[in-house]
mmCIF file of C-alpha atoms and ligand atoms in Angstrom:
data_model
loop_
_atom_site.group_PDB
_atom_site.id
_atom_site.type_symbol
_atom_site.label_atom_id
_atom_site.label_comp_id
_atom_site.label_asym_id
_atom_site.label_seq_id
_atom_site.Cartn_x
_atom_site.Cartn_y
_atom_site.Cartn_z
ATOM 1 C CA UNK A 1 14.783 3.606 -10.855
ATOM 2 C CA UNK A 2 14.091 0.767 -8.857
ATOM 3 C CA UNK A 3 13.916 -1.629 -12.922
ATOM 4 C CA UNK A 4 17.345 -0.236 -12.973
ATOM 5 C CA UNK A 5 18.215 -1.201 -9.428
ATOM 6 C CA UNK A 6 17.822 -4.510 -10.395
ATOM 7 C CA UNK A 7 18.952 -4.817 -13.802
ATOM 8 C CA UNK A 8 21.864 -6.734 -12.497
ATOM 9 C CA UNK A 9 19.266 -10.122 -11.950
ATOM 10 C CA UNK A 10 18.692 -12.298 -14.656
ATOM 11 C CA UNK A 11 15.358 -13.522 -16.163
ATOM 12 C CA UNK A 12 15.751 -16.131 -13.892
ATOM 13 C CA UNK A 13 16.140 -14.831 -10.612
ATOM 14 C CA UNK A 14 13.031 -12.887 -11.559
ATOM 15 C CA UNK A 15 11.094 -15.713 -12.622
ATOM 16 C CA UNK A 16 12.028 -17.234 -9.287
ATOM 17 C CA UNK A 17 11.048 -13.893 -7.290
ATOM 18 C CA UNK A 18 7.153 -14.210 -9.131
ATOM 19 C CA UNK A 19 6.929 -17.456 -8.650
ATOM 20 C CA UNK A 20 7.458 -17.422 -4.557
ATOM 21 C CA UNK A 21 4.192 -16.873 -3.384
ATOM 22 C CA UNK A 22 4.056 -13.541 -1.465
ATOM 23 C CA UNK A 23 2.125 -11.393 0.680
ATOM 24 C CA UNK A 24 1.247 -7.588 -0.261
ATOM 25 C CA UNK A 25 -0.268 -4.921 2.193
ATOM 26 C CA UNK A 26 0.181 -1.947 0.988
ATOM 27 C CA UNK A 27 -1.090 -0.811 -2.354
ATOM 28 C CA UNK A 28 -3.730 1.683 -3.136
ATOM 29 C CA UNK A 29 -5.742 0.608 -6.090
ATOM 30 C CA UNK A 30 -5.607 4.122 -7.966
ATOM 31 C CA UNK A 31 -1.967 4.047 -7.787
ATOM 32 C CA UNK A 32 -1.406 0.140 -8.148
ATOM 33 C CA UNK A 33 -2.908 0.351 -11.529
ATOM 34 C CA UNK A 34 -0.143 1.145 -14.617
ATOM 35 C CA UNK A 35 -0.491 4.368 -16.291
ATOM 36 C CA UNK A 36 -0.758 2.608 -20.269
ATOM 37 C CA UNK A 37 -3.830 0.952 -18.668
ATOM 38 C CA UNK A 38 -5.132 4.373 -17.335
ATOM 39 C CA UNK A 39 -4.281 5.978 -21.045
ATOM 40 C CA UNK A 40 -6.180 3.289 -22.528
ATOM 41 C CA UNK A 41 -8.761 3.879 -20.136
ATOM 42 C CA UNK A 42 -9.090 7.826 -20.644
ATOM 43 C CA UNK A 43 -8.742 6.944 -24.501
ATOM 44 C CA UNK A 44 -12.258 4.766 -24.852
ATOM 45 C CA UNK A 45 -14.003 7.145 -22.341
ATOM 46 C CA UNK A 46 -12.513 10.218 -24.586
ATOM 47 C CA UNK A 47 -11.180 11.974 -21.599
ATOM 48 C CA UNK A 48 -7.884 14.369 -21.713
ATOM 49 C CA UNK A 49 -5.002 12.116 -20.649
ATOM 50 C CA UNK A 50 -1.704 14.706 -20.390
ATOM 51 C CA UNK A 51 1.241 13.336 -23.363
ATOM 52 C CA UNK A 52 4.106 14.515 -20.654
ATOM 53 C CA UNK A 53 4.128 13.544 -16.854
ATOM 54 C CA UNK A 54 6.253 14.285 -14.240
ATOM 55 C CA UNK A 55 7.273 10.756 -13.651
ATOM 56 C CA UNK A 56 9.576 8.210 -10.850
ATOM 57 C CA UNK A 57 13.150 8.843 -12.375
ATOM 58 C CA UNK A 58 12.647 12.140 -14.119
ATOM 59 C CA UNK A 59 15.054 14.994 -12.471
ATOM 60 C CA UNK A 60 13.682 16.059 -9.116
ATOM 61 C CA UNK A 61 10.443 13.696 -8.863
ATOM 62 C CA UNK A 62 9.436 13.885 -5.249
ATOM 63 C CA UNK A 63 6.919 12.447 -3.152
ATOM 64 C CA UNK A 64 5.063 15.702 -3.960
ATOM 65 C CA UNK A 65 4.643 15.224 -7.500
ATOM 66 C CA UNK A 66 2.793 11.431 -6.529
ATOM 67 C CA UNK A 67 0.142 13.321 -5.149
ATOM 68 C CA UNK A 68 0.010 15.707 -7.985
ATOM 69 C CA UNK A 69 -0.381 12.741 -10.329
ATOM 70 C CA UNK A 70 -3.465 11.268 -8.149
ATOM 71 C CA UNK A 71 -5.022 14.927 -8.222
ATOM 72 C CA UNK A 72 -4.359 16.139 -11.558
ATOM 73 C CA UNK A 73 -4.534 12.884 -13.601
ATOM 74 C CA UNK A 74 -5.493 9.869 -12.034
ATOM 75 C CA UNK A 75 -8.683 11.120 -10.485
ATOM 76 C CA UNK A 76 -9.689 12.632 -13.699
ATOM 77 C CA UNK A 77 -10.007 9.466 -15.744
ATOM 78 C CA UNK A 78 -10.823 7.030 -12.412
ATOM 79 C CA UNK A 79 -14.661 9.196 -12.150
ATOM 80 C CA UNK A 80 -17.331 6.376 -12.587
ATOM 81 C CA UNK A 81 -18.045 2.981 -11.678
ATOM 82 C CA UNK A 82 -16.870 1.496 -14.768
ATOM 83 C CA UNK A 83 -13.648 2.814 -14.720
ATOM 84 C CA UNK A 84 -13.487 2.297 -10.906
ATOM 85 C CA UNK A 85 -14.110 -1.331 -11.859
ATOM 86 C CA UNK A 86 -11.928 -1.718 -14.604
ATOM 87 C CA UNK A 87 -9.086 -0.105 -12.572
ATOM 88 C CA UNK A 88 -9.885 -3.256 -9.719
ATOM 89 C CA UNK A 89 -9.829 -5.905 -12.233
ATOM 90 C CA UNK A 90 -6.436 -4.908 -13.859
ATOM 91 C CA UNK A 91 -4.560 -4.265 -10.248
ATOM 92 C CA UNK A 92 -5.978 -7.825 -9.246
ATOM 93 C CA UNK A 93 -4.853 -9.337 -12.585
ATOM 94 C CA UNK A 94 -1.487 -7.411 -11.687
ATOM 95 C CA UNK A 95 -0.988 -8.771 -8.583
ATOM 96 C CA UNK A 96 -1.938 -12.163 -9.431
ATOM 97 C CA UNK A 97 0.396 -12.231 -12.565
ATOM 98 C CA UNK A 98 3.454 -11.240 -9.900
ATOM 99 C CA UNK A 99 2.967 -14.255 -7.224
ATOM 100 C CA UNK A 100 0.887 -12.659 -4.702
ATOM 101 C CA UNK A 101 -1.514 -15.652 -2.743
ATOM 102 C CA UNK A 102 -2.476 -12.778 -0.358
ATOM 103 C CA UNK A 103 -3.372 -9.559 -1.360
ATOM 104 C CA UNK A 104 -4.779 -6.354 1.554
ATOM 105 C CA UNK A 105 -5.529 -3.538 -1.370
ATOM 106 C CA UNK A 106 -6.564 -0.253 0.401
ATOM 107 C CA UNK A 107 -8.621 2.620 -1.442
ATOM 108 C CA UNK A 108 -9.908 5.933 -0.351
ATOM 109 C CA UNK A 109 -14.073 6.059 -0.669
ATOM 110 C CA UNK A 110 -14.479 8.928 -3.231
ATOM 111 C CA UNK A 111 -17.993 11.598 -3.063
ATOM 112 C CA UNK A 112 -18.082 12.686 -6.854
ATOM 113 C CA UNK A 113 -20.490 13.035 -9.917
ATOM 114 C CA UNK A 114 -20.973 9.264 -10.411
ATOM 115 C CA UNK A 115 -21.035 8.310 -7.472
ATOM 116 C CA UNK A 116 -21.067 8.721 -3.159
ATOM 117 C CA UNK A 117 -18.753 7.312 -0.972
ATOM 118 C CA UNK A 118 -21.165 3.900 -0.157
ATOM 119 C CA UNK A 119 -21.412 3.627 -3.653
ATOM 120 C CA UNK A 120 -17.715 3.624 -4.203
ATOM 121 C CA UNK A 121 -17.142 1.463 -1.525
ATOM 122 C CA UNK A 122 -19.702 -0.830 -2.634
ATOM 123 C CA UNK A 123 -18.457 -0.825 -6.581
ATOM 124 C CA UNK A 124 -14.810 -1.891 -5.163
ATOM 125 C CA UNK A 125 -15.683 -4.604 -3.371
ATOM 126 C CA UNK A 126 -18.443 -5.872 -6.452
ATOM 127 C CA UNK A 127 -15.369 -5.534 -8.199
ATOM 128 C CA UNK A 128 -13.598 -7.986 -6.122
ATOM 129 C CA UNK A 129 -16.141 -10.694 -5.870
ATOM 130 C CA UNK A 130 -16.849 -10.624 -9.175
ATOM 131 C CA UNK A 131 -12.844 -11.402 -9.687
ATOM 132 C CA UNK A 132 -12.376 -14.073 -7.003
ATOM 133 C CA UNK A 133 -15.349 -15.734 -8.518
ATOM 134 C CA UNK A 134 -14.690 -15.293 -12.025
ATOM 135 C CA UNK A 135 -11.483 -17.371 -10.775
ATOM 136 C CA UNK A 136 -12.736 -19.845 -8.755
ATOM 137 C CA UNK A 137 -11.453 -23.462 -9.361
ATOM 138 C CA UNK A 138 -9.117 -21.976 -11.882
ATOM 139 C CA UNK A 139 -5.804 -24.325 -11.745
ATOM 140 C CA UNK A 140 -3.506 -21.310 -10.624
ATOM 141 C CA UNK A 141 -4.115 -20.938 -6.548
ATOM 142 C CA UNK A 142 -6.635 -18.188 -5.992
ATOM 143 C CA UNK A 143 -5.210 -15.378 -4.475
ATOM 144 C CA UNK A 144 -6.760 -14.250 -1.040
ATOM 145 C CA UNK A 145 -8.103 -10.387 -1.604
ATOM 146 C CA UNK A 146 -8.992 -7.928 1.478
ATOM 147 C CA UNK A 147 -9.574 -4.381 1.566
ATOM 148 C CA UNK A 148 -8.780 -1.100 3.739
ATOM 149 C CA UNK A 149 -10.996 1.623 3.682
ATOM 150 C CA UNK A 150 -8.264 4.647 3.908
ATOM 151 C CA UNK A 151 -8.862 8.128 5.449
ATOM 152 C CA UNK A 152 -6.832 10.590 4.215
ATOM 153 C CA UNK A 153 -5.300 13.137 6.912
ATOM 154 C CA UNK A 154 -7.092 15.888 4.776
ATOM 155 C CA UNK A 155 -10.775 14.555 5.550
ATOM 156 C CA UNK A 156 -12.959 16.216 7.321
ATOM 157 C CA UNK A 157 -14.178 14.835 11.163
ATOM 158 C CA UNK A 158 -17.261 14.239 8.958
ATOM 159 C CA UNK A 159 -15.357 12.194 5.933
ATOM 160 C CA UNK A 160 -13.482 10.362 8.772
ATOM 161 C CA UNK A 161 -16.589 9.283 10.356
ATOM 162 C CA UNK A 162 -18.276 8.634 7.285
ATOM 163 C CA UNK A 163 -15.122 5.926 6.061
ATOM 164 C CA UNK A 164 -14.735 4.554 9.486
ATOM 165 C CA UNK A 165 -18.672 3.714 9.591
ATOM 166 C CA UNK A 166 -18.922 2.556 5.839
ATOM 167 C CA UNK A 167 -16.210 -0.078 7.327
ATOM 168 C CA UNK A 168 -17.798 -0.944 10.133
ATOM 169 C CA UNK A 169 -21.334 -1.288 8.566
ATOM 170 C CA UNK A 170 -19.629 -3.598 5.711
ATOM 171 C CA UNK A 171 -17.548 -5.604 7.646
ATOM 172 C CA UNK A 172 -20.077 -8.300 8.647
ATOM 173 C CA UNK A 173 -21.603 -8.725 5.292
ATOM 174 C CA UNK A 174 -18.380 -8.764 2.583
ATOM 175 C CA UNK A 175 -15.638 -10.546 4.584
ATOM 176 C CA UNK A 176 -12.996 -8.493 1.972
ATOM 177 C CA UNK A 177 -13.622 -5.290 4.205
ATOM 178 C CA UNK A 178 -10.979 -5.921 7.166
ATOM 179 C CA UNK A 179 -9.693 -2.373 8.517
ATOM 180 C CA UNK A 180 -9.312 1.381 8.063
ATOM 181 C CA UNK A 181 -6.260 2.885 6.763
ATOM 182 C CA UNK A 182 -5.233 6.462 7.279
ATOM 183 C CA UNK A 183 -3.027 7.837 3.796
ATOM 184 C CA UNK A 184 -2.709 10.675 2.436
ATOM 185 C CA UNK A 185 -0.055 13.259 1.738
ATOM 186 C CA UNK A 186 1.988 13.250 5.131
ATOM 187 C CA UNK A 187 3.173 17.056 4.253
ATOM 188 C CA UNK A 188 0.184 19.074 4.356
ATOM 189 C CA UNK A 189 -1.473 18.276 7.820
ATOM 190 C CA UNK A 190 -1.831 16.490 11.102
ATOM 191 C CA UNK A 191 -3.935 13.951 12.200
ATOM 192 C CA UNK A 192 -5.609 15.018 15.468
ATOM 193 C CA UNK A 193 -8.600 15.675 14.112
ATOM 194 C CA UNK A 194 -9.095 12.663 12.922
ATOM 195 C CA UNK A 195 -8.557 10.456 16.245
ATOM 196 C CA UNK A 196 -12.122 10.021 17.729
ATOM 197 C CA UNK A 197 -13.168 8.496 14.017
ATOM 198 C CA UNK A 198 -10.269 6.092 14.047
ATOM 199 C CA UNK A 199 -11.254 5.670 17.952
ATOM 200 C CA UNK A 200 -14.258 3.511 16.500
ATOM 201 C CA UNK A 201 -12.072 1.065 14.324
ATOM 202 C CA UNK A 202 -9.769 -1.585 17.219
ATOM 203 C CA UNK A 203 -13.511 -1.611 19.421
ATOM 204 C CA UNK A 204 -15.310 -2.811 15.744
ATOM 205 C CA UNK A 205 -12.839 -5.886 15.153
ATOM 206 C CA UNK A 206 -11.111 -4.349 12.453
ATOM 207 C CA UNK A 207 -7.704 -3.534 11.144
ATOM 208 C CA UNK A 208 -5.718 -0.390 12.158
ATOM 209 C CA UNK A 209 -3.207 0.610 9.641
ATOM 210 C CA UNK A 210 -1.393 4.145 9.311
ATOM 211 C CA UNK A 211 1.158 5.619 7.068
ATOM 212 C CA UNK A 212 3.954 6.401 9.947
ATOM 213 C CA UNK A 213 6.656 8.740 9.640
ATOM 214 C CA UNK A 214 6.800 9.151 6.147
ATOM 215 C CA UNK A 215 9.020 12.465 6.289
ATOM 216 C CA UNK A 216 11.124 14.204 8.104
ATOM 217 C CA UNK A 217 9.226 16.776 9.282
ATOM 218 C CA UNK A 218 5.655 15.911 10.930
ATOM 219 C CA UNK A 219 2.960 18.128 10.754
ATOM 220 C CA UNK A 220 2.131 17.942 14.237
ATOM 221 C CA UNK A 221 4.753 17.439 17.312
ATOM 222 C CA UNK A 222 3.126 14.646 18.755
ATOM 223 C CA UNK A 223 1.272 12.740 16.292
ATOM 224 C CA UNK A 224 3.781 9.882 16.234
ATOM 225 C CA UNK A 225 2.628 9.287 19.491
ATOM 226 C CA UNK A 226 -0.902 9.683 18.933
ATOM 227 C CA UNK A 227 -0.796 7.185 16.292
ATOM 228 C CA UNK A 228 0.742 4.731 18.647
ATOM 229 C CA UNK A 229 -1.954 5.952 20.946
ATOM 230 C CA UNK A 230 -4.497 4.598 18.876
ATOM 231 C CA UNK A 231 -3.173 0.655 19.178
ATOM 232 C CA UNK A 232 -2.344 -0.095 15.468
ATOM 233 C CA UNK A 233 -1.890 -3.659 13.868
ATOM 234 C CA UNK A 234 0.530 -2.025 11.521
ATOM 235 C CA UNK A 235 2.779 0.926 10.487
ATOM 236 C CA UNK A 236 3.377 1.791 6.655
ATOM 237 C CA UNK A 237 7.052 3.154 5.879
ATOM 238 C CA UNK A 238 8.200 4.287 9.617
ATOM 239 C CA UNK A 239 11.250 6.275 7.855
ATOM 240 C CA UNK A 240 11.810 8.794 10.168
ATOM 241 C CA UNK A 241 10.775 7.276 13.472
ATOM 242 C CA UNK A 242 12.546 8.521 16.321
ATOM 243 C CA UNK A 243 15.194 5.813 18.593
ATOM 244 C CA UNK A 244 12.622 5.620 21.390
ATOM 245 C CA UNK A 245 9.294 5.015 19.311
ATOM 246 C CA UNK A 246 11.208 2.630 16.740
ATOM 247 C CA UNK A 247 12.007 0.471 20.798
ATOM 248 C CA UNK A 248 8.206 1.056 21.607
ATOM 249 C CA UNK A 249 6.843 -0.085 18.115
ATOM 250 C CA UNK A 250 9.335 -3.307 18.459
ATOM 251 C CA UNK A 251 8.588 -4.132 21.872
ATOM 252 C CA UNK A 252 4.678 -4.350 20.609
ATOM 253 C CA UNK A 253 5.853 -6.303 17.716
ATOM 254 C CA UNK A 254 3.869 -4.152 15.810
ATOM 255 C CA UNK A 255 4.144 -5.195 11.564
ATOM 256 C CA UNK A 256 6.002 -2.751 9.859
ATOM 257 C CA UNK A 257 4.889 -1.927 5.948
ATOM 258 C CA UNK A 258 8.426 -1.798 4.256
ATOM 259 C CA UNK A 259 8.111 0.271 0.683
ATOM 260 C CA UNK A 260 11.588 0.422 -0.668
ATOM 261 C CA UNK A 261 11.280 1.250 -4.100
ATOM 262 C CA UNK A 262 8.191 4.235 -3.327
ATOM 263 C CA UNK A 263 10.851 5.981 -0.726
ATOM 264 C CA UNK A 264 13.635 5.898 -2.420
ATOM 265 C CA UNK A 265 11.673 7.140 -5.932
ATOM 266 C CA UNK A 266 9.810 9.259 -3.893
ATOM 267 C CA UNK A 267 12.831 10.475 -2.569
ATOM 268 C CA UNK A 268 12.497 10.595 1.278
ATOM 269 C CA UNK A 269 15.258 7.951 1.410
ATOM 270 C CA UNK A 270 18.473 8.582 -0.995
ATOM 271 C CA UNK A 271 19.402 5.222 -2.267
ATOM 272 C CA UNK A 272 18.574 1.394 -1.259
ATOM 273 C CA UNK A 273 21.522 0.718 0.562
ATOM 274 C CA UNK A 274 20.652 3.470 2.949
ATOM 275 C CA UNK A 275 17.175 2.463 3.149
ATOM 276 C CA UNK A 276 16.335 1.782 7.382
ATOM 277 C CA UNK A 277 15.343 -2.088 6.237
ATOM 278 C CA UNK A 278 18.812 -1.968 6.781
ATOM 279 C CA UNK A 279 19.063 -1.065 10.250
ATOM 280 C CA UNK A 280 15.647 -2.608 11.588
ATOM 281 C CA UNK A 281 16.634 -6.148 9.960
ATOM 282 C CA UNK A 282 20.614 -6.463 10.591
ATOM 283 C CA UNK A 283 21.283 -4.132 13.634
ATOM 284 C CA UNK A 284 18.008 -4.567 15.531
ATOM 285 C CA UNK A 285 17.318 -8.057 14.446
ATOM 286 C CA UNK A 286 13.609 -7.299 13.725
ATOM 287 C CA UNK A 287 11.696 -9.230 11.199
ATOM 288 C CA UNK A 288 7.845 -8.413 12.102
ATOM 289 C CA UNK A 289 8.673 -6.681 8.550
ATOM 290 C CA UNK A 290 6.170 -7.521 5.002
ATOM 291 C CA UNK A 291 7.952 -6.300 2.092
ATOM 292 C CA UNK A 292 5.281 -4.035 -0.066
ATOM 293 C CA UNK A 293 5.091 -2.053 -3.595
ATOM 294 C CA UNK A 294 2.734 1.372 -1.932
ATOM 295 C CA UNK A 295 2.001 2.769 -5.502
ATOM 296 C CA UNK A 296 2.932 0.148 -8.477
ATOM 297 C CA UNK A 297 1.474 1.458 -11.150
ATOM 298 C CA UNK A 298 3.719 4.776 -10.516
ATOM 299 C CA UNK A 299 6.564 3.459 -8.678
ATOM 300 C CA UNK A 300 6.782 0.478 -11.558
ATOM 301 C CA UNK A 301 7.978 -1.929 -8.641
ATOM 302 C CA UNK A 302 6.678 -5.565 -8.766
ATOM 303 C CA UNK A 303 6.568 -6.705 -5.181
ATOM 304 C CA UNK A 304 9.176 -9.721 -6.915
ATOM 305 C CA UNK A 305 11.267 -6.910 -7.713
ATOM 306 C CA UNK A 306 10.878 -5.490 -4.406
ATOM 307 C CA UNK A 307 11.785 -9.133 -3.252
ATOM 308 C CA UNK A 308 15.106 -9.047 -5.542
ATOM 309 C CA UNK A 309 16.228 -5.409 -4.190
ATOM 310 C CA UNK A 310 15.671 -6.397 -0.431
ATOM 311 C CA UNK A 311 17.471 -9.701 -0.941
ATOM 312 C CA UNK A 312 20.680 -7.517 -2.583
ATOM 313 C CA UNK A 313 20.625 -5.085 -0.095
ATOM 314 C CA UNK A 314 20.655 -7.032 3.068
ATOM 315 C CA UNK A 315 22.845 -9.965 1.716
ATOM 316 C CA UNK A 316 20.238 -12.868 2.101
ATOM 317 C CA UNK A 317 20.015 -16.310 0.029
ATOM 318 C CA UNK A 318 17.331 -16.944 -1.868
ATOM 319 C CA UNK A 319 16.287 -20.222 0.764
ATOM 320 C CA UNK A 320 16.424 -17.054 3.310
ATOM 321 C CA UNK A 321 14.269 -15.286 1.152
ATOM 322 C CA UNK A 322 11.628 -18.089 0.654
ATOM 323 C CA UNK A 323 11.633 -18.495 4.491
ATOM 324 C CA UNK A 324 10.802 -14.591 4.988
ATOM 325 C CA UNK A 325 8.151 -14.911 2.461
ATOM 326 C CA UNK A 326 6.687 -18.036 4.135
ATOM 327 C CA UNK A 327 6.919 -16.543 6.805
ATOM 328 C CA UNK A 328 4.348 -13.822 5.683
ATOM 329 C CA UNK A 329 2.316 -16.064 4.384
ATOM 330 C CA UNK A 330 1.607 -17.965 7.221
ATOM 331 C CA UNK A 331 1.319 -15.110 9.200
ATOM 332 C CA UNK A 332 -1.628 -13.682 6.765
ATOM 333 C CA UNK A 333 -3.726 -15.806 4.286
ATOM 334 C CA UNK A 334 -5.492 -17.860 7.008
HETATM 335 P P1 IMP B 401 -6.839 5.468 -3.697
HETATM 336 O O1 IMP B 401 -7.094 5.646 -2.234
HETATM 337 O O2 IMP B 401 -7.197 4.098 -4.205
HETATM 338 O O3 IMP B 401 -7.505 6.557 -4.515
HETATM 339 O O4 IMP B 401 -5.261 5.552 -3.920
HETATM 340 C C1 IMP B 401 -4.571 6.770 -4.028
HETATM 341 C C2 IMP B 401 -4.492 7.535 -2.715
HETATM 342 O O5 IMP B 401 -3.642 6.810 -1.821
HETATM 343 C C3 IMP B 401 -3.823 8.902 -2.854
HETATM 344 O O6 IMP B 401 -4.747 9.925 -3.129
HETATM 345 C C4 IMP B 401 -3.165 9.101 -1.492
HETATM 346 O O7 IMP B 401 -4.069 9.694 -0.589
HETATM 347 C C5 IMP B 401 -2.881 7.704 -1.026
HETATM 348 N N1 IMP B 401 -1.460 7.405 -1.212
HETATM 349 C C6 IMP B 401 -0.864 6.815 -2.263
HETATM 350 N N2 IMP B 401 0.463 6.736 -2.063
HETATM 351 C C7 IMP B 401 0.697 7.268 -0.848
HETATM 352 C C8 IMP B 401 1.878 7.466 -0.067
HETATM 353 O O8 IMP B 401 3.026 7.161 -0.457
HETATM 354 N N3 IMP B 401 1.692 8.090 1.139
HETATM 355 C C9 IMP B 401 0.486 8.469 1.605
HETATM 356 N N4 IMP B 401 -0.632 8.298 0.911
HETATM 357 C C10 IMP B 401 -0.538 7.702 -0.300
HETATM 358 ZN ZN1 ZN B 402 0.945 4.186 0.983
#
């Protein structure tokens, strides 16, 4: 949906888009990586890989069937440190290719056959070093790479704990590891549970980062407020955020995570021009605001593309553009 958005650019506004050097943070490596690189993947590990999938732009994809994909398919093929691995390389390769000179990936630590969650943790960011140095003094400027650890509102207290301390123990020894994120599918559960872990993260010098009023309905009445509760750097989405905590979250100039092209293929917002960049950037003259891609490798959004859509739908030039970007920039790869 969103390569037909912007079908209306030519090759050279999108040559222009890559080449302005941008800023992503938000993108989960096991949905940042494309889906031909997972088939290939599942193909020279001979594991199942399904022919059909419900995919972005088929009739009635929702931000349901995302999490299906992760579940059913994506988790089945991403199950050992190789693959883990080769997944890393290919979304850093990704991001590279599309202009990115700062790049905050985010992954969930994973218990399973191959591997426990320090392992995981530990094979993500070997992955990482090994990249960055693999590119070092290469002639292209070397893109800066950090990671989240993410809890996902499903996890146990234990889980929680166990994330938040891998993060915490890591920190001071791989300077990639800068904050905890909290993800997960924003239907099936509240947070509450989780709030004495993510108590441990703002005291430990790291990053706060939480997927914010993702849809309409929130599975517990106050956990908007809890989440502010908890001091966050940032918010990811913030699509259904009530008048008064959209004033609070400005007045902190708190960063807002802006996905366009995952809501409105997701389908929590209807269409781009009704998408609340709108509101926050022309009505309430915010611009704490870092445009971001969420799931690439599903959503099929370059962040250059996502660059193209927001210029389009809030009317800006492309110098405006370049000074939003720089903006970012500045703001992040220090
Ligand atoms: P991973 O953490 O690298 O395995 O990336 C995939 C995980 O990110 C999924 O299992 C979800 O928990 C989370 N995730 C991906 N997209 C979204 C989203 O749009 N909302 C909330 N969580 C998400
Ligand atoms: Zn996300």
């Amino acid at each position: 949906m969103s390569l037909k958005h912007i079908s209306k650019y030519t090759q050279e506004d999108l040559s222009w888009a890559r080449s302005l050097p941008k800023v992503e943070l938000h993108a989960h490596i096991n949905g940042s990586v494309s889906l031909d690189d997972l088939r290939s993947l599942a193909l020279s590990k001979n594991l199942p890989f399904p022919a059909t999938l419900a995919l972005p732009g088929d009739p009635g994809f929702d931000i349901k069937d995302v999490f299906t994909l992760f579940s059913s398919t994506i988790y089945g093929v991403v199950r050992d440190q190789d693959a883990l691995r080769f997944v890393v390389g290919k979304v850093l390769d990704a991001f590279q290719a599309d202009g990115c000179v700062y790049l905050e990936l985010r992954t969930t630590p994973k218990k399973n056959v191959a591997m426990d969650m320090d392992e995981y943790v530990m094979v993500v960011v070997g992955a990482i070093e090994e990249w960055l140095l693999g590119r070092a003094g290469s002639q292209e400027g070397l893109m800066h790479v950090r990671l989240l650890l993410s809890v996902d509102r499903r996890h146990s207290v234990e889980q929680a704990n166990q994330i938040v301390d891998l993060a915490v123990k890591y920190a001071p020894l791989h300077t990639c590891i800068v904050g905890v994120d909290v993800c997960g599918d924003p239907t099936v559960g509240g947070i509450r549970h989780l709030v004495p872990a993510l108590q441990k993260v703002k005291p430990a010098a790291l990053k706060l980062v939480v997927h914010f009023a993702e849809v309409a309905e929130c599975p517990e009445q106050d956990e908007l407020e809890t989440i502010l509760s908890l001091n966050p750097d940032r918010l990811g989405h913030c699509t259904f955020v009530p008048s008064h905590l959209m004033d609070e979250i400005i007045k902190r100039e708190i960063t807002m995570e802006i996905c366009l092209s995952s809501n409105v293929v997701g389908g929590t917002v209807s269409a781009y021009e009704r998408h609340h960049l709108i509101e926050l950037w022309k009505e309430r003259g915010y611009r704490n605001l870092v445009l971001c891609t969420d799931d690439r490798g599903i959503f099929l959004n370059e962040l250059s593309h996502e660059y193209l859509i927001a210029m389009d739908i809030l009317g800006l030039t492309k110098r405006e553009m370049e000074e939003w970007a720089a903006r970012c920039v500045e703001q992040y790869r220090k």
